[in-house]
Every structure is written in C-alpha cells, then in structure tokens.
PDB file of C-alpha atoms in Angstrom:
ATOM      1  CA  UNK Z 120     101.686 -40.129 283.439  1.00 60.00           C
ATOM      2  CA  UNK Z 121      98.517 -39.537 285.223  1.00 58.00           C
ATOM      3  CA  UNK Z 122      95.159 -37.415 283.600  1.00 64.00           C
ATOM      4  CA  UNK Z 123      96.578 -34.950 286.047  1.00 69.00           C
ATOM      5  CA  UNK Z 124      99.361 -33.932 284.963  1.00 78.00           C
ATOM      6  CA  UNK Z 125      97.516 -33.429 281.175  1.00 85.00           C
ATOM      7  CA  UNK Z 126      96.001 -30.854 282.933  1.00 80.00           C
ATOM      8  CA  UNK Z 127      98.959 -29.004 283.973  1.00 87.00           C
ATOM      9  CA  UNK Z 128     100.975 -29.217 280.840  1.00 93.00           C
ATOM     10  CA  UNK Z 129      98.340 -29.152 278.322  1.00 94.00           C
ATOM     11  CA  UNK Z 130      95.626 -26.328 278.055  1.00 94.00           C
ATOM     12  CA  UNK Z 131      91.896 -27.647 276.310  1.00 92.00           C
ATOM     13  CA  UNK Z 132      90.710 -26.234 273.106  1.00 93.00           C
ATOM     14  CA  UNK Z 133      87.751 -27.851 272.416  1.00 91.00           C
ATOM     15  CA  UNK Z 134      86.663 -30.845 270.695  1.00 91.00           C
ATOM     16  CA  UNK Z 135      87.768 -31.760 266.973  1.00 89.00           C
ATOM     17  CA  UNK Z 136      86.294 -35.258 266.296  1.00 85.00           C
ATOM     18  CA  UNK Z 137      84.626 -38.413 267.572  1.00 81.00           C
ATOM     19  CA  UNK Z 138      85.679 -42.211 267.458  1.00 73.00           C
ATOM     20  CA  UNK Z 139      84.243 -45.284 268.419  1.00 71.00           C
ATOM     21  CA  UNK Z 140      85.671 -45.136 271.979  1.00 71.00           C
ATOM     22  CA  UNK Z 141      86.270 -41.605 272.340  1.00 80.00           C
ATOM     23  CA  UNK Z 142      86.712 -38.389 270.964  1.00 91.00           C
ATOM     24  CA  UNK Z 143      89.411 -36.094 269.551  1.00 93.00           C
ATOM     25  CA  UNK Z 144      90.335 -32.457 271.039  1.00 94.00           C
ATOM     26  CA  UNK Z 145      92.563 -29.915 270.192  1.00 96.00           C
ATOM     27  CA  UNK Z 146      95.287 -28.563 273.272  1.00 96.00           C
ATOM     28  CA  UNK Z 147      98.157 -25.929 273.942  1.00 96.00           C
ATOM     29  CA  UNK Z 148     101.475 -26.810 275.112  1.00 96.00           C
ATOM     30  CA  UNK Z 149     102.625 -22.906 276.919  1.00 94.00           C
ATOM     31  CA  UNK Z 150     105.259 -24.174 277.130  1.00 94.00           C
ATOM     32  CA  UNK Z 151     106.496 -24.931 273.378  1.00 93.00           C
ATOM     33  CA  UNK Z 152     103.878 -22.919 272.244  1.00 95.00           C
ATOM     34  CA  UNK Z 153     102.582 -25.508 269.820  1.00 95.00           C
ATOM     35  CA  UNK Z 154      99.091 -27.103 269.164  1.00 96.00           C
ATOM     36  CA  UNK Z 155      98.354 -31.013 269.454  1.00 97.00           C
ATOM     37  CA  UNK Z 156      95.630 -33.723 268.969  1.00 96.00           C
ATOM     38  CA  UNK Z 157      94.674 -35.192 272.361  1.00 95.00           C
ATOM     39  CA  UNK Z 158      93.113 -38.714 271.524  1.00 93.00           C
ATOM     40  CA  UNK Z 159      90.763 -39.988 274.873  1.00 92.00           C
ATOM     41  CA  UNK Z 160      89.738 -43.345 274.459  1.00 88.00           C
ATOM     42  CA  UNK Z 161      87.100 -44.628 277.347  1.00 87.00           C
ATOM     43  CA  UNK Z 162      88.502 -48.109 278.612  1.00 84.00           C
ATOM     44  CA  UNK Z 163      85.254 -48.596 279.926  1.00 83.00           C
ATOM     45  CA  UNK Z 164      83.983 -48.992 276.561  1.00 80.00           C
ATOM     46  CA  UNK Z 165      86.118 -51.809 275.622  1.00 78.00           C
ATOM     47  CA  UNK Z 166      84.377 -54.878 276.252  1.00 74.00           C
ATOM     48  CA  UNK Z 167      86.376 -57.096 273.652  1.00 75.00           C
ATOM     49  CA  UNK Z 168      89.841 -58.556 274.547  1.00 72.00           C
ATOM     50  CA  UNK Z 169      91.036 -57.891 271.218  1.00 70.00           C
ATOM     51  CA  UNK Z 170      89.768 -54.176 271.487  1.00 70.00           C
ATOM     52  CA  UNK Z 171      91.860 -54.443 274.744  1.00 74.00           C
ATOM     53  CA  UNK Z 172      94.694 -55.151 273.104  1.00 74.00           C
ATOM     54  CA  UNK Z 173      94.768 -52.940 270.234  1.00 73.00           C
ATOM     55  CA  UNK Z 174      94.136 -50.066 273.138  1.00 74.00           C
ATOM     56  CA  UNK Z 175      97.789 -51.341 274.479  1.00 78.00           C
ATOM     57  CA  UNK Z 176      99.312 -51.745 271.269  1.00 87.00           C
ATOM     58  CA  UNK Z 177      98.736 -48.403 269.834  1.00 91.00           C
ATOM     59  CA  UNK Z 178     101.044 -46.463 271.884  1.00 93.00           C
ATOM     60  CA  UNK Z 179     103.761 -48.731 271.720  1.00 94.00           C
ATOM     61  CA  UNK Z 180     104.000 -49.227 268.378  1.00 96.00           C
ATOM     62  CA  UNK Z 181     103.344 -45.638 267.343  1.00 96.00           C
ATOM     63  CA  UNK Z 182     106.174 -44.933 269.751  1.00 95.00           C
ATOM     64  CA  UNK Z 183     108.038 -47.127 267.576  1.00 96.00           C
ATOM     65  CA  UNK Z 184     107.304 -45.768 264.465  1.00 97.00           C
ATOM     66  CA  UNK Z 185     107.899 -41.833 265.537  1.00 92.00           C
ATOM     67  CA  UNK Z 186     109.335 -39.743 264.365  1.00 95.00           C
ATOM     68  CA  UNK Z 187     108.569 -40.293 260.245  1.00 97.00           C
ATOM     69  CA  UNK Z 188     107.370 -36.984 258.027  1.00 97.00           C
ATOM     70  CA  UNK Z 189     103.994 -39.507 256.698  1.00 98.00           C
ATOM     71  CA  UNK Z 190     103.093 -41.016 259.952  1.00 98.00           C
ATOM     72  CA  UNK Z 191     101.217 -39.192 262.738  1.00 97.00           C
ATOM     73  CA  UNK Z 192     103.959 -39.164 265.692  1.00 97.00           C
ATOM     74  CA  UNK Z 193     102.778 -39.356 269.614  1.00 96.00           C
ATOM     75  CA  UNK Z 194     104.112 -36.872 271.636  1.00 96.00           C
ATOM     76  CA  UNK Z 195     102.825 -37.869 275.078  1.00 95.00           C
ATOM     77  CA  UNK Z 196     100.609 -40.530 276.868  1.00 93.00           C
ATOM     78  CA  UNK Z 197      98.639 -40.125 279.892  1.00 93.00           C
ATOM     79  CA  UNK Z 198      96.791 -43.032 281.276  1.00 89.00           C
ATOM     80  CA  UNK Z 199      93.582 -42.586 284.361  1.00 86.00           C
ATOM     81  CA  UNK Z 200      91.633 -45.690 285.691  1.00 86.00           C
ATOM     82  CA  UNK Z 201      88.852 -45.037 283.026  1.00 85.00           C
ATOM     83  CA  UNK Z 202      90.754 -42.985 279.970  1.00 88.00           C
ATOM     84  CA  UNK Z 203      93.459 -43.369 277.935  1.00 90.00           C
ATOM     85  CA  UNK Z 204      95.022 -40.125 276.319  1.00 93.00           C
ATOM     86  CA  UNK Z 205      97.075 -39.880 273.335  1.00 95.00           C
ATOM     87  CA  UNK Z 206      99.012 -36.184 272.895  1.00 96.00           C
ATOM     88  CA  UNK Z 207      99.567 -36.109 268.772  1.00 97.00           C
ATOM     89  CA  UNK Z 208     100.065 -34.375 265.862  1.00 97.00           C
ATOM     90  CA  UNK Z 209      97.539 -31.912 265.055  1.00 97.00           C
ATOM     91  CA  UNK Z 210      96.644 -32.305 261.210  1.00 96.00           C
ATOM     92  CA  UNK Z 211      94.110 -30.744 259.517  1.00 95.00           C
ATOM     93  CA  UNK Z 212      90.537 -31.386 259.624  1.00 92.00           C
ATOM     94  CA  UNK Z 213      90.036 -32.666 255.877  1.00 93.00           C
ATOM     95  CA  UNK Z 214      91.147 -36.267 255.539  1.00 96.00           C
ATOM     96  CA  UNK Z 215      91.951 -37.663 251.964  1.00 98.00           C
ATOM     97  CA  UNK Z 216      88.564 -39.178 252.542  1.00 96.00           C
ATOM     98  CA  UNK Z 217      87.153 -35.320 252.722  1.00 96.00           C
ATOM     99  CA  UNK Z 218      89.507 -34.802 249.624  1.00 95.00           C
ATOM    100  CA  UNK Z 219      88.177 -37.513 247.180  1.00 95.00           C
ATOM    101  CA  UNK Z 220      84.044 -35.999 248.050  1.00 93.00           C
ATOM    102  CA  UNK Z 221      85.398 -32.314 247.556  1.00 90.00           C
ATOM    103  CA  UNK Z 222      86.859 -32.990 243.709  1.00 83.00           C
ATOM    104  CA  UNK Z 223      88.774 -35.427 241.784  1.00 79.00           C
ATOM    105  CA  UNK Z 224      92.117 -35.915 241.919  1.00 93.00           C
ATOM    106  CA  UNK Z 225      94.668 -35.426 239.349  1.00 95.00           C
ATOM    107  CA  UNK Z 226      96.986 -38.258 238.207  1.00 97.00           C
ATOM    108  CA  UNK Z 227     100.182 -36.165 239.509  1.00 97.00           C
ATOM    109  CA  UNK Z 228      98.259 -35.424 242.714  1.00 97.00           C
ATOM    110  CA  UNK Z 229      97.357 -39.185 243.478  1.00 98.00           C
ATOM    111  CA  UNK Z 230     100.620 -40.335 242.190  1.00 98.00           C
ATOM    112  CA  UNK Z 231     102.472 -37.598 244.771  1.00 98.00           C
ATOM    113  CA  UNK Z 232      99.902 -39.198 247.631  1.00 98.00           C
ATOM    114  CA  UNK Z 233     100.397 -42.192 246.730  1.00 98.00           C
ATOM    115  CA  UNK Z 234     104.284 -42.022 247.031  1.00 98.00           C
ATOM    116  CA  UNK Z 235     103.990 -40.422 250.736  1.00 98.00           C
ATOM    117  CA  UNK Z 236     101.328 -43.231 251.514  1.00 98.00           C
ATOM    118  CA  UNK Z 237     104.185 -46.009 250.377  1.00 98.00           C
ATOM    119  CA  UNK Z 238     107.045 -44.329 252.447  1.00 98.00           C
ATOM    120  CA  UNK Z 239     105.120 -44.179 255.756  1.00 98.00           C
ATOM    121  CA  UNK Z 240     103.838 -48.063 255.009  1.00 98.00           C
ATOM    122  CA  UNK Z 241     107.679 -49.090 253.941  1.00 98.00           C
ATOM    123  CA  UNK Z 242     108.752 -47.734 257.215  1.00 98.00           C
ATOM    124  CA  UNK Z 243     105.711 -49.244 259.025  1.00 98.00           C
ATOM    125  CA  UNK Z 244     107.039 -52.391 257.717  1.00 98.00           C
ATOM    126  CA  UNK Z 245     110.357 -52.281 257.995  1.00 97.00           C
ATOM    127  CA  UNK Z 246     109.477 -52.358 261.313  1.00 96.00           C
ATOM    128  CA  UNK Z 247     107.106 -55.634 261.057  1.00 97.00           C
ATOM    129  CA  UNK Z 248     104.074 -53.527 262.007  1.00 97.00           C
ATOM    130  CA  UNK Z 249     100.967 -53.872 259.195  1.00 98.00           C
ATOM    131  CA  UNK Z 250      98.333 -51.097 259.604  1.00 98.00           C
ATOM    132  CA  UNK Z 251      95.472 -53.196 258.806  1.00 97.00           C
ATOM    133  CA  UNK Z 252      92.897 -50.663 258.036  1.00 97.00           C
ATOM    134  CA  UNK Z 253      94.256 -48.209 255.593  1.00 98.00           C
ATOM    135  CA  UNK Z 254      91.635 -46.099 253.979  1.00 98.00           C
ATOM    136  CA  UNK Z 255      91.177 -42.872 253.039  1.00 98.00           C
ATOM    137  CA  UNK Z 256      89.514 -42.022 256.484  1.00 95.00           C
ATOM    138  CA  UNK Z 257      92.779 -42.886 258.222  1.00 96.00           C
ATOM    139  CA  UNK Z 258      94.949 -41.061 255.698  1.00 98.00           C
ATOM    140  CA  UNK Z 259      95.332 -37.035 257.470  1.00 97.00           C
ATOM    141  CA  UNK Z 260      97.333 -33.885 256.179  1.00 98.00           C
ATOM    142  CA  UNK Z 261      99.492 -31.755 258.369  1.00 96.00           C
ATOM    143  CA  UNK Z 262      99.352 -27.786 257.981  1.00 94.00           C
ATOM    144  CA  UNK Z 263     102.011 -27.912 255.142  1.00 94.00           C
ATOM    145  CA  UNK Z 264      99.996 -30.247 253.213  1.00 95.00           C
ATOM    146  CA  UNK Z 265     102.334 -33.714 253.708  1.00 97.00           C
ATOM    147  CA  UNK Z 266     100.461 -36.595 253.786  1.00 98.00           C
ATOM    148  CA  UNK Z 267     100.536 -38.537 257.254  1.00 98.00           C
ATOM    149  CA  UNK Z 268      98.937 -42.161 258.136  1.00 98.00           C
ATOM    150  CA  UNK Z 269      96.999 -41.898 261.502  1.00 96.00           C
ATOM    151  CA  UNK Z 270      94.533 -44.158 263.878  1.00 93.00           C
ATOM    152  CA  UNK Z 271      97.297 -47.510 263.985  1.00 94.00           C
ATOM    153  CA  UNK Z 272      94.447 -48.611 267.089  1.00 90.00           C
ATOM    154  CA  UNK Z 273      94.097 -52.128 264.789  1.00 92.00           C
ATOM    155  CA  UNK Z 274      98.043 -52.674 263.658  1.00 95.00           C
ATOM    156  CA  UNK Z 275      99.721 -55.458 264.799  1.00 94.00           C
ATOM    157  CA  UNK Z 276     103.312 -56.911 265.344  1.00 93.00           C
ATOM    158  CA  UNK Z 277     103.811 -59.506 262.761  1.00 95.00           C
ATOM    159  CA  UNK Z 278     104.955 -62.907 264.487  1.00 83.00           C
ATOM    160  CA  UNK Z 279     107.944 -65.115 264.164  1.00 86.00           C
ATOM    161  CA  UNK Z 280     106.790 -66.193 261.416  1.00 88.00           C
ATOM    162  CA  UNK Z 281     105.686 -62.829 259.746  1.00 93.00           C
ATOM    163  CA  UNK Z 282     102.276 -63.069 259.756  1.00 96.00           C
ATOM    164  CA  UNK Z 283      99.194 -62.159 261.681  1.00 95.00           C
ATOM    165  CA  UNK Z 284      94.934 -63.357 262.069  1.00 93.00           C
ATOM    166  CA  UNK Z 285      92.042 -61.877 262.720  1.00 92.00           C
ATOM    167  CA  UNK Z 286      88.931 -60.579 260.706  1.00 93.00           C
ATOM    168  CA  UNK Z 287      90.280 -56.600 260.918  1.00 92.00           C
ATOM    169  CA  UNK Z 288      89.897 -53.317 258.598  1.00 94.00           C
ATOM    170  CA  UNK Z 289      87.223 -52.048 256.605  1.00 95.00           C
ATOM    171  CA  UNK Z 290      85.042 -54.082 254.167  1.00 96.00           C
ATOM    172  CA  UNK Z 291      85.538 -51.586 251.022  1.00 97.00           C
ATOM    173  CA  UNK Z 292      89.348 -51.850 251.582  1.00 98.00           C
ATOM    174  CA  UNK Z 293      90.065 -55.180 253.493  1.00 97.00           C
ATOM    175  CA  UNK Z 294      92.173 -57.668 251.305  1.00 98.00           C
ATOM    176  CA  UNK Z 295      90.935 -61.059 250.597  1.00 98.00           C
ATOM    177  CA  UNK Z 296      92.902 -63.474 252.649  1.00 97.00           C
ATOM    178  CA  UNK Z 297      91.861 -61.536 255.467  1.00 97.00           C
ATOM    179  CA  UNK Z 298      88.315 -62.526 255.029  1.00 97.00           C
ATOM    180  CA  UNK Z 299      89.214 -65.814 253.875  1.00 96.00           C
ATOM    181  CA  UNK Z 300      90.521 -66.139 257.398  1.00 94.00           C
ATOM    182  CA  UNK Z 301      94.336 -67.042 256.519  1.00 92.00           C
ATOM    183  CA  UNK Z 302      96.873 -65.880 257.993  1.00 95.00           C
ATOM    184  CA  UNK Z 303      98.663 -62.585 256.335  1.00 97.00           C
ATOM    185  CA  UNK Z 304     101.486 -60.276 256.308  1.00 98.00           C
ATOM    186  CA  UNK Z 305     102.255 -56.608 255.515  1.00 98.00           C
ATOM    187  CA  UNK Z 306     101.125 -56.740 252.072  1.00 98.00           C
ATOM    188  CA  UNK Z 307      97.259 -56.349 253.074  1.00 98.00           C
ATOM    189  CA  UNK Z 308      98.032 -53.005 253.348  1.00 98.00           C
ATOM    190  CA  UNK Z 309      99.413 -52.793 250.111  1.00 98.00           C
ATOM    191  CA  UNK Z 310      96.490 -54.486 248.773  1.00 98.00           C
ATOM    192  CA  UNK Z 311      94.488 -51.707 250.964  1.00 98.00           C
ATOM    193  CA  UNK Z 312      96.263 -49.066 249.666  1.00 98.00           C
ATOM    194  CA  UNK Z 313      95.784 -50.064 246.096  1.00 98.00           C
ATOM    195  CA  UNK Z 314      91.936 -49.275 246.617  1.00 98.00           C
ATOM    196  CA  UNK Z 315      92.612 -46.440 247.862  1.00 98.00           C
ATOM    197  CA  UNK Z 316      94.167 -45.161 244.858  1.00 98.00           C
ATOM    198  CA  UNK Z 317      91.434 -46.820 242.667  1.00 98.00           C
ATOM    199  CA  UNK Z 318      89.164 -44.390 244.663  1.00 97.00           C
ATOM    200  CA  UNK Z 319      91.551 -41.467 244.271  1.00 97.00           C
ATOM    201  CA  UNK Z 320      90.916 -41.654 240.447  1.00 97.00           C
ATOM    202  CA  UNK Z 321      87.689 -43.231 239.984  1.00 95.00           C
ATOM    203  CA  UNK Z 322      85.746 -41.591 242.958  1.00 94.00           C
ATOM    204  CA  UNK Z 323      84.253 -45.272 244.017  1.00 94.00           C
ATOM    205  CA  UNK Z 324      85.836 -48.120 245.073  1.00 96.00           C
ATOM    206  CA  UNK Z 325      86.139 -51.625 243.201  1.00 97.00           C
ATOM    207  CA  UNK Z 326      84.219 -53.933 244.731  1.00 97.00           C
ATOM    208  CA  UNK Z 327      80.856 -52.883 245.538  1.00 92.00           C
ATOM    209  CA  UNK Z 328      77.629 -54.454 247.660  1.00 95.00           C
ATOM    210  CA  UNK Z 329      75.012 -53.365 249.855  1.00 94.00           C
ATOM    211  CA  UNK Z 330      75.544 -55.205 252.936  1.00 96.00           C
ATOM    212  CA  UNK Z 331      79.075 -56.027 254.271  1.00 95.00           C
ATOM    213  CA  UNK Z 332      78.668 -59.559 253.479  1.00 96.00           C
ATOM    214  CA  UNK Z 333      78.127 -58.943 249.759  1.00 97.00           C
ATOM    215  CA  UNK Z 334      81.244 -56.356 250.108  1.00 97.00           C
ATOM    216  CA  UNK Z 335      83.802 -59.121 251.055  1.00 97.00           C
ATOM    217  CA  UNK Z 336      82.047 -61.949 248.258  1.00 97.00           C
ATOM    218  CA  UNK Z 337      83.144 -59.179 245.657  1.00 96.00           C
ATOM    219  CA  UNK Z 338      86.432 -58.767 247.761  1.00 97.00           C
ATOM    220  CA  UNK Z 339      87.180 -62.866 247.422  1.00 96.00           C
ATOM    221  CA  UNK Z 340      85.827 -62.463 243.676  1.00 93.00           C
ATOM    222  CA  UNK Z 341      88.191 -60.065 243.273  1.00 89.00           C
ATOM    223  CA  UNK Z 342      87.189 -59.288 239.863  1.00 91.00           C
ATOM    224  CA  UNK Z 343      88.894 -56.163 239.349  1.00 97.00           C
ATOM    225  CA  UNK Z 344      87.288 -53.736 236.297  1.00 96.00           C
ATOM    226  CA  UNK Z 345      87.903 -49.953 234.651  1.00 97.00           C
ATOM    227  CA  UNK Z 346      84.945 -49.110 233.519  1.00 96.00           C
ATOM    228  CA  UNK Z 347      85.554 -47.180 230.446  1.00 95.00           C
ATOM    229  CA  UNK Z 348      82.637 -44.044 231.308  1.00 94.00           C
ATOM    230  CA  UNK Z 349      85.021 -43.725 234.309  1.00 93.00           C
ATOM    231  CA  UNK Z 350      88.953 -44.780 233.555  1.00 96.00           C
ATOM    232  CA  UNK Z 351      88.449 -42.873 229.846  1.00 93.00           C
ATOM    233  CA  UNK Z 352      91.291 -40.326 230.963  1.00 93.00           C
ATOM    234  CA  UNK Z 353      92.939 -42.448 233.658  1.00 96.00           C
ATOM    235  CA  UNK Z 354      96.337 -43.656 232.363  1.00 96.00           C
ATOM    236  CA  UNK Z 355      97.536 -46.682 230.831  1.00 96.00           C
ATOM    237  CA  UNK Z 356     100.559 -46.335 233.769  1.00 97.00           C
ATOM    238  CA  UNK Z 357      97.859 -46.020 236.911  1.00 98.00           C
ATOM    239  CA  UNK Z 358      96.002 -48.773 235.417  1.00 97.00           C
ATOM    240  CA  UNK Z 359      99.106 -51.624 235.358  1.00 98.00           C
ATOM    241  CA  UNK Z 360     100.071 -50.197 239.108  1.00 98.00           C
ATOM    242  CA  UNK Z 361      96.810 -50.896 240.419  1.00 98.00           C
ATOM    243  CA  UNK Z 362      96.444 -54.263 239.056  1.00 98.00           C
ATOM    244  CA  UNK Z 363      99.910 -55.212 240.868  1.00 98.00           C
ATOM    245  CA  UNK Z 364      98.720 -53.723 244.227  1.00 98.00           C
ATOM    246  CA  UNK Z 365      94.788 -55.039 243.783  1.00 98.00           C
ATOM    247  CA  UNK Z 366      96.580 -58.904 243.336  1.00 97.00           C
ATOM    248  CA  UNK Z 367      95.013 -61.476 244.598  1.00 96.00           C
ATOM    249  CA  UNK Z 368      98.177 -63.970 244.508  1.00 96.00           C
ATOM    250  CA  UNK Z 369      99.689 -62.336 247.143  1.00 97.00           C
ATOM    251  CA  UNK Z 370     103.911 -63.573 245.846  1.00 97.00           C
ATOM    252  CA  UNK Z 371     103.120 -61.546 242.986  1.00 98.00           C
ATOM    253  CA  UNK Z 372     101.368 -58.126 244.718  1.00 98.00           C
ATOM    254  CA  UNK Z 373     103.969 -55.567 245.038  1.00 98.00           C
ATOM    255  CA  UNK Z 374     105.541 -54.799 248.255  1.00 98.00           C
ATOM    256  CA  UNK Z 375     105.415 -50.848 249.577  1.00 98.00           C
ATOM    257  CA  UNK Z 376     109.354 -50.546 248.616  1.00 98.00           C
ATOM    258  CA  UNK Z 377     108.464 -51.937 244.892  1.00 98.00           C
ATOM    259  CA  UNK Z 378     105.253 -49.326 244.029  1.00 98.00           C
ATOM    260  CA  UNK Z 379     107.790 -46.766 245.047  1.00 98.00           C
ATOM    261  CA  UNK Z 380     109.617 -47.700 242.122  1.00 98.00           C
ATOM    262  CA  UNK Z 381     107.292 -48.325 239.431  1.00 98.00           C
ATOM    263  CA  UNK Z 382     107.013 -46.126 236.762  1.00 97.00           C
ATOM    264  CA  UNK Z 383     104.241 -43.990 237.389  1.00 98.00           C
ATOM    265  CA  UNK Z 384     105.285 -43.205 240.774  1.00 98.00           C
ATOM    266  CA  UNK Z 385     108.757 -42.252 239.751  1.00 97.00           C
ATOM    267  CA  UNK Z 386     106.820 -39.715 237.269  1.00 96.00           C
ATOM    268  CA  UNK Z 387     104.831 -38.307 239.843  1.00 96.00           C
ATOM    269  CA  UNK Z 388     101.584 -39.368 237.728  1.00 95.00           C
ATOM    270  CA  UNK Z 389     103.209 -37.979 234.294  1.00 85.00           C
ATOM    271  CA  UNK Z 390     102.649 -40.211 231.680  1.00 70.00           C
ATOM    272  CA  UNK Z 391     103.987 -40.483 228.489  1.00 58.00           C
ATOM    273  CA  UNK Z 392     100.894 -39.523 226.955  1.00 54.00           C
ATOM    274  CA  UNK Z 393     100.804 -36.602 229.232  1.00 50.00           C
ATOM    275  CA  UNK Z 394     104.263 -35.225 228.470  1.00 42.00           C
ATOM    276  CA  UNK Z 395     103.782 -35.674 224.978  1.00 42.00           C
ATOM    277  CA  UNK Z 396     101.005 -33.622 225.100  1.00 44.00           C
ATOM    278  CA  UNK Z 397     102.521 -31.064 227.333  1.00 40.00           C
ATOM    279  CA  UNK Z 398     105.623 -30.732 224.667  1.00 36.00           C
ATOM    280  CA  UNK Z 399     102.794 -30.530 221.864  1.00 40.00           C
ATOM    281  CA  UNK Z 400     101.660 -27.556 223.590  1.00 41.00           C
ATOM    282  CA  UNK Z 401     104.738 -25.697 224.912  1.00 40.00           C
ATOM    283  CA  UNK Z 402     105.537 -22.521 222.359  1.00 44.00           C
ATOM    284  CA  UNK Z 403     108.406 -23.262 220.268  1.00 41.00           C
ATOM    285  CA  UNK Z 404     111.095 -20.595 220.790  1.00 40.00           C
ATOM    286  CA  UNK Z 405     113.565 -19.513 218.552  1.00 35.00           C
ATOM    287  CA  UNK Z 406     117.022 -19.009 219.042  1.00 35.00           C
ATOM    288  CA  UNK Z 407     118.490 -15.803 217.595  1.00 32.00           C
TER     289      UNK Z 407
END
C-alpha cells in the first residue's frame, strides 16, 4: 500500500525514536482505536546491497513470524518511491538495555526474561530465521510488561543447508564463528543471548576492548570469567547456564528449546540456595 493511504488510516503522534535509516513515530488507528509504532526507513539511505536486502527481508519474515506474545508483530506495510513504513507494535520506551542502566536485575527477574527471550528465538527458529543481532537494545516490553524481540532488519533465512555468512550483529554480543567468517546457524543467537544474560546479572558484558577490533579478539578468545567482586551472589545454577550458551564448540552450545529446560529456567531463577534460605526464614506455624 502506498504512503497515501498511511495517511488516511493512520493519524501521526509524533516521533518516538531514531535508527540508522530512519526514525520511529507513534500513530492512531480511529478506527480500532489502538496505538502503533510506525517504522520509516529512507531507501535513499541504503547504499549497500546487503542493507538492500535486509530492507526486503524484514517485512517478510516478520510477517512470518506474527503473531507470537515475545516477538514484535507487523500490522501493516506501506511502501513510497523513497520510504519504507512499518505499522507495529507499540512497546514501551525502556528497552532491557534501559533496564540493566536503571538497576540490577534479580536472578528470578533475568531467569523470567530470559525464558520469554528463548520462546520468541525457539519460534524464530523453528521457522529457520536467526536474528543475528540480539542485544539488549533490540529486546522491548509491551504495556503489560511481556518481553518482545524487535528490529529483525539483519535476520536471515537459513539456507538448504541451514546456515548463513556475513560479518553481522554487534561486537559486544556477536558470536565467534561469525567473526571468524564461517558459516553459522541459529545458535549465534543463542550464543548472543547468553551475553545478554551475563549482562543482566553482572551489569557488563564478558568480553571487553576499546576498539571493535580488540572486542571480537576477546570474542575468538572466548575466555569466559566470573569475577568473584561481581558473581559473589550470582548462583551456582546461572553460572553452569551461561557457560552452555557462551560455548564456543558450537555441537555442544545449547539450542533455544534446551535453555528452556535447564534447571534454572524451570525455577524461574530460584535456586536451591535461595529456597533454602527462603524456608529458613518463613515463620513456623503451629497446628492446633
């Protein structure tokens, strides 16, 4: 559908964000009565082929994906010789990323985030689609508080052969054999996700370096540390599901299905230590 007919069915609320081809408004729907996310990206800003293609991808395969309660679902599409429009969810304007600077996050509260993160990547793919730049930045919260993944503009189909190239995501967060320039499959964002969590309870991520050439050496080094001053409280249980999601023989890193079944998911972040603890505490009650 043309820019036009945006205008008629869609009523501007002003701008909520900017991108790297675009920016982010809030609109009206009269006719449902219901806010949305209207995404305009500027063609004419996409010099790169591959940029190209992600710009033709991202409707189709979040078409695809919709409707699932922890992805961000496209409603509408509207296309003009220079813009691209995306009608969306409307989530709220803290991301997780907003989240981690505000306060740290309990174990239960990461493990629940956690879980929603792993349902929308299982579905994701189930349907041979890998995100490719999961981060906390791309991780948004509707207005009851579920978690939702958003901005799929770098996900790709995975081939015949279940893989995919190319030098994609964000340093912090980007697994190793995508640097290393193999070819990969879903589980980079498992790998992804894994550092995410590591942020949720540590507050920084695990491989550091000023430049992002010093970022992905520490990435391929992939030496992966707790440092006691800031893991003192974080759980024996987090600690053994990060090192299976921060792998880096990929056979042996989890897939999105198997983190939703380790222990300290299944918990929701409860460890034994913690429930001990908890039972310590609770007042003992007699029975008359």
């Amino acid at each position: 559908m043309s820019s036009e007919t945006l205008k008629i069915k869609y009523q501007p609320c002003g701008e909520i964000g900017r991108g790297r081809f675009g920016v982010i408004s809030r609109v009206f729907c009269p006719v449902t009565q219901s806010s949305f996310a209207c995404k305009t990206i500027d063609k004419r800003l996409l010099s790169d082929p591959t940029d190209r293609e992600c710009l033709e991808n991202e409707p189709k395969i979040m078409t695809l994906l919709s409707p699932h309660p922890n992805i961000v679902q496209i409603h509408d599409m509207f296309e003009s010789e220079d813009d691209l429009q995306l009608i969306l969810d409307l989530c709220q304007p803290v991301t997780l990323y907003d989240q981690i600077l505000q306060h740290d996050l309990s174990e239960p509260k990461a493990a629940s985030y956690m879980q929603q993160l792993m349902l929308g990547l299982a579905h994701c793919h189930r349907f041979r689609i890998v995100h490719r730049d999961i981060k906390p930045d791309n991780i948004f919260f509707d207005f009851r508080g579920s978690l939702k993944i958003g901005d799929f503009g770098s996900a790709a189909w995975l081939g015949e052969l279940g893989t995919a190239d190319g030098l994609v995501g964000t340093p912090y967060y980007v697994a190793p054999e995508v640097v290393m320039g193999r070819s990969y499959n879903e589980k980079v964002d498992i790998w992804s996700a894994g550092v995410v969590l590591y942020v949720m309870l540590a507050g920084v991520p695990p491989f550091f370096g000023e430049t992002a050439q010093e970022i992905f050496e520490a990435v391929l080094r992939g030496n992966l540390r707790f440092p006691s001053r800031i893991f003192r409280s974080v759980s024996a249980e987090a600690k053994d599901l990060l090192r299976k999601m921060i792998c880096r023989d990929v056979s042996r890193r989890l897939t999105a299905e198997q983190v939703l079944r380790h222990p300290w998911i299944l918990n929701g972040g409860e460890t034994t230590k913690n429930i001990e603890k908890s039972w310590e505490l609770s007042p003992v009650k007699s029975i008359a």
